């Protein structure tokens, strides 16, 4: 249980930091340009916190733990990538199929980002568990 707790901390912290850099610096203008007035001027941090806290649990259970059991970083990264593609795909493809003017370029970028981010967060959780667990 201690190992999974360490994996959770490593996953959550890395996922938050990497995503904050992406959303707050690197892709800030891209999202604003794509979403226009659909985007809030200030994010709802309480709702975001719920997502991050629960998604980190999913990453640990569905990607990090299988990788630890297999003794393989690449198992973790592969499971994380699939989970990220599924989660971000669910969000973006649902929006693309149900909302007026949902931008297709945003969907593509977000699918790639969710895949990469979740794989990276998984790898960090795995590394933390191996190092400190």
Short mmCIF file of C-alpha atoms in Angstrom, two decimals:
data_model
loop_
_atom_site.label_atom_id
_atom_site.label_comp_id
_atom_site.label_asym_id
_atom_site.label_seq_id
_atom_site.Cartn_x
_atom_site.Cartn_y
_atom_site.Cartn_z
CA UNK A 1 0.00 0.00 0.00
CA UNK A 2 2.90 2.36 0.77
CA UNK A 3 4.29 1.79 -2.72
CA UNK A 4 0.97 2.74 -4.34
CA UNK A 5 0.76 5.83 -2.14
CA UNK A 6 4.19 6.91 -3.33
CA UNK A 7 3.18 6.11 -6.90
CA UNK A 8 0.06 8.26 -6.42
CA UNK A 9 2.05 11.21 -5.09
CA UNK A 10 4.58 10.97 -7.92
CA UNK A 11 1.85 10.64 -10.52
CA UNK A 12 -0.31 13.46 -9.18
CA UNK A 13 2.51 15.95 -8.69
CA UNK A 14 4.10 15.31 -12.06
CA UNK A 15 0.77 15.29 -13.89
CA UNK A 16 -0.21 18.61 -12.30
CA UNK A 17 3.14 20.27 -12.99
CA UNK A 18 3.41 19.13 -16.59
CA UNK A 19 -0.20 20.03 -17.34
CA UNK A 20 0.16 23.44 -15.64
CA UNK A 21 3.13 24.24 -17.87
CA UNK A 22 1.20 23.08 -20.94
CA UNK A 23 -2.06 24.87 -20.17
CA UNK A 24 -0.59 27.96 -18.52
CA UNK A 25 2.38 28.64 -20.75
CA UNK A 26 2.96 26.53 -23.85
CA UNK A 27 -0.58 26.11 -25.20
CA UNK A 28 -2.36 28.94 -23.39
CA UNK A 29 -2.97 30.99 -26.51
CA UNK A 30 -3.90 27.92 -28.56
CA UNK A 31 -6.74 26.98 -26.20
CA UNK A 32 -7.92 30.57 -25.94
CA UNK A 33 -7.90 30.93 -29.73
CA UNK A 34 -9.69 27.63 -30.26
CA UNK A 35 -12.34 28.01 -27.56
CA UNK A 36 -12.94 31.76 -27.73
CA UNK A 37 -15.78 32.87 -25.50
CA UNK A 38 -16.51 29.28 -24.43
CA UNK A 39 -13.44 29.51 -22.19
CA UNK A 40 -13.80 30.88 -18.67
CA UNK A 41 -11.57 33.80 -17.77
CA UNK A 42 -10.62 31.97 -14.56
CA UNK A 43 -10.73 28.17 -14.37
CA UNK A 44 -12.97 26.49 -11.82
CA UNK A 45 -10.15 25.14 -9.68
CA UNK A 46 -12.43 23.06 -7.44
CA UNK A 47 -13.75 21.11 -10.41
CA UNK A 48 -10.23 20.78 -11.83
CA UNK A 49 -8.98 19.46 -8.47
CA UNK A 50 -11.60 16.72 -8.50
CA UNK A 51 -10.48 15.65 -11.98
CA UNK A 52 -6.77 15.61 -11.07
CA UNK A 53 -7.28 13.77 -7.77
CA UNK A 54 -9.44 11.04 -9.32
CA UNK A 55 -7.58 10.71 -12.61
CA UNK A 56 -4.31 10.19 -10.72
CA UNK A 57 -5.98 7.25 -8.94
CA UNK A 58 -7.01 5.81 -12.31
CA UNK A 59 -3.47 6.24 -13.65
CA UNK A 60 -1.96 4.43 -10.67
CA UNK A 61 -4.45 1.56 -10.75
CA UNK A 62 -4.59 1.10 -14.51
CA UNK A 63 -1.04 1.97 -15.60
CA UNK A 64 1.48 2.23 -12.76
CA UNK A 65 0.43 -0.85 -10.80
CA UNK A 66 0.50 -3.16 -13.85
CA UNK A 67 3.94 -1.79 -14.71
CA UNK A 68 5.21 -2.35 -11.17
CA UNK A 69 3.83 -5.89 -11.18
CA UNK A 70 5.57 -6.56 -14.50
CA UNK A 71 8.73 -4.74 -13.41
CA UNK A 72 8.51 -2.71 -16.59
CA UNK A 73 8.53 1.03 -17.16
CA UNK A 74 7.38 0.40 -20.73
CA UNK A 75 4.31 -1.51 -19.54
CA UNK A 76 3.47 1.50 -17.39
CA UNK A 77 4.01 3.96 -20.24
CA UNK A 78 1.98 1.86 -22.67
CA UNK A 79 -0.93 1.48 -20.28
CA UNK A 80 -0.72 5.19 -19.44
CA UNK A 81 -0.80 6.17 -23.11
CA UNK A 82 -3.86 4.02 -23.76
CA UNK A 83 -5.62 5.39 -20.68
CA UNK A 84 -4.82 8.98 -21.69
CA UNK A 85 -6.06 8.44 -25.23
CA UNK A 86 -9.27 6.84 -23.92
CA UNK A 87 -9.95 9.52 -21.31
CA UNK A 88 -9.13 12.54 -23.43
CA UNK A 89 -10.74 10.87 -26.44
CA UNK A 90 -13.97 10.43 -24.51
CA UNK A 91 -14.02 14.11 -23.61
CA UNK A 92 -12.95 15.53 -26.96
CA UNK A 93 -14.83 13.18 -29.25
CA UNK A 94 -18.02 13.65 -27.23
CA UNK A 95 -17.62 17.42 -27.50
CA UNK A 96 -16.85 17.19 -31.21
CA UNK A 97 -19.94 15.08 -31.80
CA UNK A 98 -22.39 17.04 -29.64
CA UNK A 99 -21.36 20.70 -29.43
CA UNK A 100 -21.72 23.38 -32.07
CA UNK A 101 -18.43 24.86 -33.22
CA UNK A 102 -16.23 22.54 -31.17
CA UNK A 103 -12.88 22.88 -33.01
CA UNK A 104 -11.49 19.77 -34.67
CA UNK A 105 -7.88 21.04 -34.36
CA UNK A 106 -8.37 21.28 -30.60
CA UNK A 107 -9.60 17.69 -30.53
CA UNK A 108 -6.51 16.43 -32.35
CA UNK A 109 -4.07 18.39 -30.18
CA UNK A 110 -5.87 17.40 -26.99
CA UNK A 111 -5.90 13.69 -27.94
CA UNK A 112 -2.15 13.77 -28.49
CA UNK A 113 -1.60 15.81 -25.34
CA UNK A 114 -3.73 13.53 -23.15
CA UNK A 115 -1.87 10.49 -24.46
CA UNK A 116 1.58 12.00 -23.85
CA UNK A 117 0.69 13.60 -20.52
CA UNK A 118 -0.85 10.45 -19.06
CA UNK A 119 2.07 8.33 -20.25
CA UNK A 120 4.52 10.81 -18.68
CA UNK A 121 2.59 11.01 -15.42
CA UNK A 122 2.52 7.21 -15.32
CA UNK A 123 6.26 7.03 -15.86
CA UNK A 124 6.87 9.52 -13.04
CA UNK A 125 4.61 7.57 -10.70
CA UNK A 126 6.42 4.36 -11.60
CA UNK A 127 9.82 5.98 -11.04
CA UNK A 128 8.75 7.38 -7.66
CA UNK A 129 7.46 4.00 -6.53
CA UNK A 130 10.62 2.21 -7.65
CA UNK A 131 12.87 4.80 -6.05
CA UNK A 132 11.08 5.36 -2.76
CA UNK A 133 8.61 2.47 -2.39
#
